PDB file of C-alpha atoms in Angstrom:
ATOM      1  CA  UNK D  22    -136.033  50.486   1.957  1.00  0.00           C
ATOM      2  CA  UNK D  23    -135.765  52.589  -1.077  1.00  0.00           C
ATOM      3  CA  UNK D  24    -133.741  51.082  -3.957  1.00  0.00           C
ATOM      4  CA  UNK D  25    -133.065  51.568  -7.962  1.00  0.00           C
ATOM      5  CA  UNK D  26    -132.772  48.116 -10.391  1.00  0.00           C
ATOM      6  CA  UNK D  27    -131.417  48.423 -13.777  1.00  0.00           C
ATOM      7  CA  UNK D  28    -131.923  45.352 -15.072  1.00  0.00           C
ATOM      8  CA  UNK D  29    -129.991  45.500 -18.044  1.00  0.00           C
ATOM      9  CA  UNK D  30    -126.281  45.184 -17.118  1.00  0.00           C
ATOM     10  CA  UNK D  31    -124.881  45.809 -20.388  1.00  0.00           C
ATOM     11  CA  UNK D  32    -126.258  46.591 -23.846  1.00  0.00           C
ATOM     12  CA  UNK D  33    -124.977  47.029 -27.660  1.00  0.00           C
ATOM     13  CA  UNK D  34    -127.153  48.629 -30.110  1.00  0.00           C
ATOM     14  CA  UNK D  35    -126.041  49.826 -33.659  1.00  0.00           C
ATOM     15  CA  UNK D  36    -125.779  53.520 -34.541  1.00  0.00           C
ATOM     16  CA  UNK D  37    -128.714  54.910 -35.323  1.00  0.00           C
ATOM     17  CA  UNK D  38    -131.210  52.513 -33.580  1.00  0.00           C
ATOM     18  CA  UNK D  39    -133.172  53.626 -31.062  1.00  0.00           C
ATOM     19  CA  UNK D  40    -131.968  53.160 -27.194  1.00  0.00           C
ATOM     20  CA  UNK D  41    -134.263  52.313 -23.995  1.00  0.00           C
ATOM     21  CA  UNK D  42    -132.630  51.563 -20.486  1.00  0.00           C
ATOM     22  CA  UNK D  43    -134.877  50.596 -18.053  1.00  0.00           C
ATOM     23  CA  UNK D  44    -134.544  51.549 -14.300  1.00  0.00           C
ATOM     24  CA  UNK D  45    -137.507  50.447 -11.729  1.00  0.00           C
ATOM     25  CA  UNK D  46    -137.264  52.084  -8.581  1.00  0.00           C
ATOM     26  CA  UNK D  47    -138.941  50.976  -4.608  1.00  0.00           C
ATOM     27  CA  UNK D  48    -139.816  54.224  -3.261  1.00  0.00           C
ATOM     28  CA  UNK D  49    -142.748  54.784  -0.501  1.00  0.00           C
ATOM     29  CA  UNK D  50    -143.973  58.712  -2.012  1.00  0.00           C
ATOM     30  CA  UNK D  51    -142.899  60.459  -4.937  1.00  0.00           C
ATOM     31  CA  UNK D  52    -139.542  59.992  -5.784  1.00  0.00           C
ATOM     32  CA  UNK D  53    -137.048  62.628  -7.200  1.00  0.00           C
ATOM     33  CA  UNK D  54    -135.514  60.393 -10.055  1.00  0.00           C
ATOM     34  CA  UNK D  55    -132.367  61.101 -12.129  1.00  0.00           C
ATOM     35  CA  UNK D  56    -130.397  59.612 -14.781  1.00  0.00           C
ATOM     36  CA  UNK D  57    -126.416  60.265 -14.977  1.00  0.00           C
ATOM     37  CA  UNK D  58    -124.393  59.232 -17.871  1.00  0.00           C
ATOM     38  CA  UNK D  59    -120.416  58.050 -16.854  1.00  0.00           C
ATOM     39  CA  UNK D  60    -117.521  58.126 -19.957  1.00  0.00           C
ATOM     40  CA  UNK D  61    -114.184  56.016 -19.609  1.00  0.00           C
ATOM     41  CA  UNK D  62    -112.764  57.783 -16.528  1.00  0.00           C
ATOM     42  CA  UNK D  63    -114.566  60.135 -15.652  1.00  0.00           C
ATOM     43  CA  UNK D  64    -116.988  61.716 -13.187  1.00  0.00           C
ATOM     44  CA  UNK D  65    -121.198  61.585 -13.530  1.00  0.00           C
ATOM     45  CA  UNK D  66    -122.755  64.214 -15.951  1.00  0.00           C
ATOM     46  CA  UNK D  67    -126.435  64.928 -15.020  1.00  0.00           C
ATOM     47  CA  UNK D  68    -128.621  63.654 -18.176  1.00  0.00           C
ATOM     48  CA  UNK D  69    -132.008  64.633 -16.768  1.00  0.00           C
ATOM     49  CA  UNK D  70    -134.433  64.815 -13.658  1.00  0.00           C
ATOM     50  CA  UNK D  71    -137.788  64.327 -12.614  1.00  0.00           C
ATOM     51  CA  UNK D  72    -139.475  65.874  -9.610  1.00  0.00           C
ATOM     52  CA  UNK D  73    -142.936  66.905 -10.454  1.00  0.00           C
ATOM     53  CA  UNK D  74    -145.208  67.794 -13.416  1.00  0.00           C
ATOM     54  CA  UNK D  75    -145.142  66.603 -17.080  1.00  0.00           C
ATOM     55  CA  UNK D  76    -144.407  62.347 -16.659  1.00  0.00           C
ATOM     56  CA  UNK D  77    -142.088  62.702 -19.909  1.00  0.00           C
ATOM     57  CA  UNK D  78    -138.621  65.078 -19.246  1.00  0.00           C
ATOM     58  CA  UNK D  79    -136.551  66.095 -21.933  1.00  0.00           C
ATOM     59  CA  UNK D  80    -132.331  66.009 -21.162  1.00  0.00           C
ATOM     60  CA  UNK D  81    -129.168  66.903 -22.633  1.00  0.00           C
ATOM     61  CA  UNK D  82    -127.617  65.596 -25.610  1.00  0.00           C
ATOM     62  CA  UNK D  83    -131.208  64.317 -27.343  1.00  0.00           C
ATOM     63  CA  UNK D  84    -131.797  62.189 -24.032  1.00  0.00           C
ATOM     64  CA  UNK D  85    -135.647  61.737 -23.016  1.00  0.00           C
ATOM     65  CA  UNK D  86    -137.308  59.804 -19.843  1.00  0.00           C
ATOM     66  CA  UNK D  87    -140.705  59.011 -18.590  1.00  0.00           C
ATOM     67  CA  UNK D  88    -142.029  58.416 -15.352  1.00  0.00           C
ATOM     68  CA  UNK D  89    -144.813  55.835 -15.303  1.00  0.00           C
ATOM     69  CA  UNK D  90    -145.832  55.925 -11.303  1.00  0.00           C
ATOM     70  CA  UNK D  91    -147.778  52.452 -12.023  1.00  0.00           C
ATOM     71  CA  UNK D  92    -144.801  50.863 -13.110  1.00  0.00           C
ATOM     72  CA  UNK D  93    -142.609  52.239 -10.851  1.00  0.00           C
ATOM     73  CA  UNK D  94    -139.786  53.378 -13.780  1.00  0.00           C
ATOM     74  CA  UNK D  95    -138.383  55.726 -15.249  1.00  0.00           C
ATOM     75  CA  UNK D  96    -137.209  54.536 -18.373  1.00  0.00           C
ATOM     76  CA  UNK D  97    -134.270  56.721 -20.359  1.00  0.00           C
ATOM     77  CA  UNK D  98    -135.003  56.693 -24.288  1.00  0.00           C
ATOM     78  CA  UNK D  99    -133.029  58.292 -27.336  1.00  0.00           C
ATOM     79  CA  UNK D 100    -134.585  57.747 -30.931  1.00  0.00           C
ATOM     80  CA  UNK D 101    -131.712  57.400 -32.734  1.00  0.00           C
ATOM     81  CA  UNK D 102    -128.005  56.061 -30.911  1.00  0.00           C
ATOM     82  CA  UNK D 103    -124.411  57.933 -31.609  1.00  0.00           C
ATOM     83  CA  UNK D 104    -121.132  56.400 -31.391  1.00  0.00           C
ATOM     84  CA  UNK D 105    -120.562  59.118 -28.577  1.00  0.00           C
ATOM     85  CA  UNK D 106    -123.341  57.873 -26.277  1.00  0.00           C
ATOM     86  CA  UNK D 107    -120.974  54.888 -25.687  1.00  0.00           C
ATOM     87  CA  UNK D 108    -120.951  55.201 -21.794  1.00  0.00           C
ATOM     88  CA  UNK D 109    -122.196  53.962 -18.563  1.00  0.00           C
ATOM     89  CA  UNK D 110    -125.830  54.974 -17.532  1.00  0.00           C
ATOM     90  CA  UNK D 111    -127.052  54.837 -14.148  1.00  0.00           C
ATOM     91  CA  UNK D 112    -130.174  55.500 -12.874  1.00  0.00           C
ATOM     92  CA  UNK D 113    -130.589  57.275  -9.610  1.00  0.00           C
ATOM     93  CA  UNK D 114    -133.515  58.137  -6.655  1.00  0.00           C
ATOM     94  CA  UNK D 115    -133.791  61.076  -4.282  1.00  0.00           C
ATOM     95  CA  UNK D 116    -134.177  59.202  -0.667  1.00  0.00           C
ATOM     96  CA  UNK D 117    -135.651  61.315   1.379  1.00  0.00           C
ATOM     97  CA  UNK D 118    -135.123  60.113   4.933  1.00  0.00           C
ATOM     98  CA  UNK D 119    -132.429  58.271   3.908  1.00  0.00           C
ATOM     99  CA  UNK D 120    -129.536  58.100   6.941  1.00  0.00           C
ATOM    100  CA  UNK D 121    -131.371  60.391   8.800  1.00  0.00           C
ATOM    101  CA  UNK D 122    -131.094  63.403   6.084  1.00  0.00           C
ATOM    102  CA  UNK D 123    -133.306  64.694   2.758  1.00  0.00           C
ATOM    103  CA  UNK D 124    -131.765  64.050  -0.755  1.00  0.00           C
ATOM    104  CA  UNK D 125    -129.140  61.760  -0.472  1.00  0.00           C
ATOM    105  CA  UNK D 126    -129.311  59.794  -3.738  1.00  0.00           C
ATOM    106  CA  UNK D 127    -129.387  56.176  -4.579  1.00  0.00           C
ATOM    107  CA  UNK D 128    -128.017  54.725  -7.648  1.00  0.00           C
ATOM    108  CA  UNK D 129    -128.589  51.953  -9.680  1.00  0.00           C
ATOM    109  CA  UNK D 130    -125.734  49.254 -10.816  1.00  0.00           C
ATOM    110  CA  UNK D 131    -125.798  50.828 -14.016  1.00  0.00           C
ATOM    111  CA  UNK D 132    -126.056  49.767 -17.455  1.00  0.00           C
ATOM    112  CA  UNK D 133    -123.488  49.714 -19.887  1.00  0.00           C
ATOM    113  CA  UNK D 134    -124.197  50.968 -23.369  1.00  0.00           C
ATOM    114  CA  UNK D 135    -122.060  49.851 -26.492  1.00  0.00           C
ATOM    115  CA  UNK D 136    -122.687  51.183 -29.896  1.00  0.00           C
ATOM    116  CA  UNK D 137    -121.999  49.298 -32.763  1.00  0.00           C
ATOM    117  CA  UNK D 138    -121.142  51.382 -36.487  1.00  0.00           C
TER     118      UNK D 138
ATOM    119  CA  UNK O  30    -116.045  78.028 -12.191  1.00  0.00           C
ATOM    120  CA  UNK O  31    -114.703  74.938 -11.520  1.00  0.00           C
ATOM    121  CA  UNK O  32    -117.059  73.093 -10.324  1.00  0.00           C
ATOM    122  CA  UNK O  33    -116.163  70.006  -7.929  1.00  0.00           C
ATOM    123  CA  UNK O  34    -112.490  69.376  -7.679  1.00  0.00           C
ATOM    124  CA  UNK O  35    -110.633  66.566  -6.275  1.00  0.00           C
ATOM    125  CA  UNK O  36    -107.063  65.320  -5.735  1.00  0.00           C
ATOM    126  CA  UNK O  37    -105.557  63.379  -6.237  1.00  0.00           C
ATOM    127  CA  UNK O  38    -107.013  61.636  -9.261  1.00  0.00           C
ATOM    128  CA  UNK O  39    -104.571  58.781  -8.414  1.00  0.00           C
ATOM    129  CA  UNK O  40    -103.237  56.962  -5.749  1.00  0.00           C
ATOM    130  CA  UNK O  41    -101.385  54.076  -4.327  1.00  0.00           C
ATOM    131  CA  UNK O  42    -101.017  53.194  -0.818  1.00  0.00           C
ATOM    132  CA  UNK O  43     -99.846  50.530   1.128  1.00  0.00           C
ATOM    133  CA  UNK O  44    -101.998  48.150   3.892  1.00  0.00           C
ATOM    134  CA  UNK O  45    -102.314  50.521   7.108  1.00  0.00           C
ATOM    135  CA  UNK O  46    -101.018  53.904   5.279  1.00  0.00           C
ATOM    136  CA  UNK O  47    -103.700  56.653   6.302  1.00  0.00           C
ATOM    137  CA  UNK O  48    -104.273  59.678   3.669  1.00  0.00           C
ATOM    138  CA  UNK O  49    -106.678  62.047   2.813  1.00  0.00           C
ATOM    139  CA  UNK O  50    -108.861  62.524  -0.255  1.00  0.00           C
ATOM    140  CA  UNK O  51    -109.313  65.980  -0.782  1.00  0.00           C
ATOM    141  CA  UNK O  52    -112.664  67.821  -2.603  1.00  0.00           C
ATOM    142  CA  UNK O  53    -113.549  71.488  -2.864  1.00  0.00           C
ATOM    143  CA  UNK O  54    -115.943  73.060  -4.729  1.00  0.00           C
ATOM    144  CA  UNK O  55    -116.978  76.848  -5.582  1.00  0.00           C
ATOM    145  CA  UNK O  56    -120.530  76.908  -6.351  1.00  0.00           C
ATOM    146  CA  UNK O  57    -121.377  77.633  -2.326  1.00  0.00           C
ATOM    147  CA  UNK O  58    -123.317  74.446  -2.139  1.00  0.00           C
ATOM    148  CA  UNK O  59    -124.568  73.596   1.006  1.00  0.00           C
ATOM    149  CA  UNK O  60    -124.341  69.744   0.512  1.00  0.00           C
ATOM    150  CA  UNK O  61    -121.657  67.518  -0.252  1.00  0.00           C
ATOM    151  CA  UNK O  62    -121.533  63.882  -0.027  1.00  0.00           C
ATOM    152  CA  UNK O  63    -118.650  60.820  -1.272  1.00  0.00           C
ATOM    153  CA  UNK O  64    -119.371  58.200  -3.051  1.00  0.00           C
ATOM    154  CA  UNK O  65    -117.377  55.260  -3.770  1.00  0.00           C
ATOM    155  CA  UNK O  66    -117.655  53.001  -7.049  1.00  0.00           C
ATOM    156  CA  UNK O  67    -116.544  49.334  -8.012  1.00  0.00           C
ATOM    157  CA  UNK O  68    -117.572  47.339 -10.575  1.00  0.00           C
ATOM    158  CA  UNK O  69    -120.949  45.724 -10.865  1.00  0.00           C
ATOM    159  CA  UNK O  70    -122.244  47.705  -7.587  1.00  0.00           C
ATOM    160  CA  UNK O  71    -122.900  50.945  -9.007  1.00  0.00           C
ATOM    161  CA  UNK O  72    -122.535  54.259  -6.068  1.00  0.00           C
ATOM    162  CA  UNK O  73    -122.568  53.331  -2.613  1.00  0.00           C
ATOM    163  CA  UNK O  74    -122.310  56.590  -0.214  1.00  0.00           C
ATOM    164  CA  UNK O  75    -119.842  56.942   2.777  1.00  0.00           C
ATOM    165  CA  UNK O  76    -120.415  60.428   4.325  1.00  0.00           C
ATOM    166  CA  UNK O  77    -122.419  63.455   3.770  1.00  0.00           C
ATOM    167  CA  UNK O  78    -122.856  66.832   4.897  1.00  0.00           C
ATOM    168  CA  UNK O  79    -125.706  69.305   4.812  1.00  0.00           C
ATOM    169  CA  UNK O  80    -123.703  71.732   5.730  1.00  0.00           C
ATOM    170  CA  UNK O  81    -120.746  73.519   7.471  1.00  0.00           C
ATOM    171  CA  UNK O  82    -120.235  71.289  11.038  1.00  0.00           C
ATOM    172  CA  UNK O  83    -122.602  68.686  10.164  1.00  0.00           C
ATOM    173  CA  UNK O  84    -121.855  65.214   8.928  1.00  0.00           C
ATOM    174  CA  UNK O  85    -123.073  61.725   8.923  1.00  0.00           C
ATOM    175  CA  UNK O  86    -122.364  58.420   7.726  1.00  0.00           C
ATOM    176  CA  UNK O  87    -124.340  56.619   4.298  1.00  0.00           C
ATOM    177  CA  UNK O  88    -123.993  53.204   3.785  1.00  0.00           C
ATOM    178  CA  UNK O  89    -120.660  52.273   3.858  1.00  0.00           C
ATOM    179  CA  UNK O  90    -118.700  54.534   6.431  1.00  0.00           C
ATOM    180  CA  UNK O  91    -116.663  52.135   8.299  1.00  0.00           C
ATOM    181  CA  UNK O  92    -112.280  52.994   7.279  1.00  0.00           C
ATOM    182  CA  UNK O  93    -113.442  56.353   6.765  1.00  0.00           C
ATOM    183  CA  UNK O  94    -113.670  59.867   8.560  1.00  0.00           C
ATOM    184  CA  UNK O  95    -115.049  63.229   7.063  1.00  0.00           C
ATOM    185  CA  UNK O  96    -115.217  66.652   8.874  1.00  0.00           C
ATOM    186  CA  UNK O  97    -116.788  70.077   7.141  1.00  0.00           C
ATOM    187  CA  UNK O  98    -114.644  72.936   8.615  1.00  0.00           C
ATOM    188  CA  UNK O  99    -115.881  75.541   5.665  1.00  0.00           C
ATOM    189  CA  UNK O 100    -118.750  75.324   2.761  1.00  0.00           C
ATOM    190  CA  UNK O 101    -115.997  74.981   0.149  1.00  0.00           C
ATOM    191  CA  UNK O 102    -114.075  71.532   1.570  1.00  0.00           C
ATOM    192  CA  UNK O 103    -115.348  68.434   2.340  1.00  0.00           C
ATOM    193  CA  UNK O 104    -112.389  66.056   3.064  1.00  0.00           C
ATOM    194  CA  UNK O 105    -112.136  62.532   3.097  1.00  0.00           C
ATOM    195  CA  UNK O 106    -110.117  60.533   5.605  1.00  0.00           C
ATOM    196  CA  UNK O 107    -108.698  56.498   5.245  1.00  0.00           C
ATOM    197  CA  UNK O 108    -107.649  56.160   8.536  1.00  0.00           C
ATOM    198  CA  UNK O 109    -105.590  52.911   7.947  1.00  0.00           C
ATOM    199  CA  UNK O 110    -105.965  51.579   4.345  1.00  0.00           C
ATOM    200  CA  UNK O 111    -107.000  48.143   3.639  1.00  0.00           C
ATOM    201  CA  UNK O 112    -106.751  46.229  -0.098  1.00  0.00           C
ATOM    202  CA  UNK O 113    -110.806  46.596   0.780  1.00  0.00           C
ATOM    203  CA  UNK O 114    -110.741  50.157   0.002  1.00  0.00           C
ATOM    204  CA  UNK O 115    -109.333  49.597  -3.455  1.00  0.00           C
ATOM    205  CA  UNK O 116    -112.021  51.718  -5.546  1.00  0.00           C
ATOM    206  CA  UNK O 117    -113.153  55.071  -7.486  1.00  0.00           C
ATOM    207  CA  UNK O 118    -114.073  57.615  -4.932  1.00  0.00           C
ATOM    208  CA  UNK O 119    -116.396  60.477  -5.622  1.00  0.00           C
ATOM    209  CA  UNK O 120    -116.954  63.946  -4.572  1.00  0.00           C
ATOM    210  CA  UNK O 121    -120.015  65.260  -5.198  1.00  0.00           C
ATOM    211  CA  UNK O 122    -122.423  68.691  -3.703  1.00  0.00           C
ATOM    212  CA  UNK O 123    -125.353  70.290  -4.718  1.00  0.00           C
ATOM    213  CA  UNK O 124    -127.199  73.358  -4.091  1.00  0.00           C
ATOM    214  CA  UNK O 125    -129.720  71.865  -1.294  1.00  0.00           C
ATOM    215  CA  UNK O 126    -131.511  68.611  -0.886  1.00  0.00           C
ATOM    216  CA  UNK O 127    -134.436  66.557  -2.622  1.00  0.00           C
ATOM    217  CA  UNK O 128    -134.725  67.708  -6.714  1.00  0.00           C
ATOM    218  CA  UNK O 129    -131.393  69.745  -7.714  1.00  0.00           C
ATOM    219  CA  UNK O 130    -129.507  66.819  -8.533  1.00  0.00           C
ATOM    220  CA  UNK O 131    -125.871  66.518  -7.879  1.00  0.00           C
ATOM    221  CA  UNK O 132    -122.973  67.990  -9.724  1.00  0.00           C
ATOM    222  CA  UNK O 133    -119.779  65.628  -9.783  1.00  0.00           C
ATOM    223  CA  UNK O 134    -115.829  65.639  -9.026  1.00  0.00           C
ATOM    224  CA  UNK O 135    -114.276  63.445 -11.559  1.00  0.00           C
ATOM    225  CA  UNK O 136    -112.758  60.613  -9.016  1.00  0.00           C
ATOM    226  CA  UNK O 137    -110.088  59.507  -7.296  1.00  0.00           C
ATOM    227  CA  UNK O 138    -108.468  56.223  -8.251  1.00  0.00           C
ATOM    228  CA  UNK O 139    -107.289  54.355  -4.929  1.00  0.00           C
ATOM    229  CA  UNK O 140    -105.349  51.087  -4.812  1.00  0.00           C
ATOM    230  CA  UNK O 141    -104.132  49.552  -1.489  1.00  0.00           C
ATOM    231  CA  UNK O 142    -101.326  47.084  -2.060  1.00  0.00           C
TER     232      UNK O 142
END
């Protein structure tokens, strides 16, 4: 069955260090993979996707991820952390097949991010 | 453009109450789906439709009913709340399947008492 693991439940970095949250995913083909980003209360905001092409996607809001297909992950990266990015991340895969129907997503537990000044 | 709407964004109900969540959106996206969320298990999904007239259950559907009368609605039904249900419900559609992604109501806060 497909699934997403984030592995890190919750992590603090300091503003201005780089940021990497890791999501592995179990997927039988090519996976459509996503990452969301979730403030205090309110909905998912679409960060970036990957369907096809170029392994390394660029996102909103200075957000970057790369798909290593050997390693099964798609890792979310930003060089340099602002208090703003404080959030919940989660990481999510396109199931196709999944209850019977294409594109239904599956999401990860999430990870946390706290930014220290 | 609104996006995905969905009221209430709070609500308290009582063991056995029924209600309905509702979500619309105006982007003429052919799928819709809910989610719900509690702490520490990320987005599980209850229903899903690809389209006007067809549904079907994801993960978790038991408590809950869904119908798709029109593109625009996609309504969710508690059919007799239980303290279970206690949770962050989400709305959310998208254009088609597979690589678009999925564009997001901003919740529904349900407690059962």
């Amino acid at each position: 069955a497909q699934s997403v693991t984030q592995p890190d439940i919750h992590i603090t970095v300091s503003e201005g260090a780089s940021l990497e949250l890791r999501c592995n995913y179990s997927y039988g083909a090519t996976p459509y993979l996503f990452w969301y980003v979730q403030s205090p209360g309110q909905g998912l905001q679409l960060l970036l996707k990957y369907f096809s092409g170029d392994t390394l996607v660029q996102g909103i809001k200075g957000f970057e991820a790369e798909f290593k297909r050997s390693q099964s992950s798609f890792n979310l990266r930003k060089p340099s952390v602002h208090w703003s990015d404080a959030a919940e991340y989660f990481c999510a895969v396109g199931a196709i097949g999944y209850g019977g129907s294409q594109g239904n997503l599956i999401f990860g537990k999430g990870t946390k991010l706290s930014v220290k000044p | 453009n609104a996006g995905v709407t969905q009221t209430p964004k709070f609500q308290v109900l009582k063991t056995g109450q029924s209600m309905t969540l509702q979500c619309a959106q105006d982007m003429n996206h052919e799928y819709m789906s809910w989610y719900r969320q509690d702490p520490g298990m990320g987005l599980r999904l209850i229903h899903y439709s690809v389209g006007a007239g067809i549904t079907d259950q994801g993960e978790v559907p038991n408590g809950y009913n869904v119908s798709r009368s029109t593109t625009e609605d996609f309504p969710l039904r508690l059919l007799s709340a239980a303290p279970s249900q206690t949770s962050v419900y989400f709305c959310a559609s998208s254009p088609g399947t597979g690589s678009y992604g999925y564009t997001f109501g901003s919740g529904t806060r349900l407690t059962v008492v």
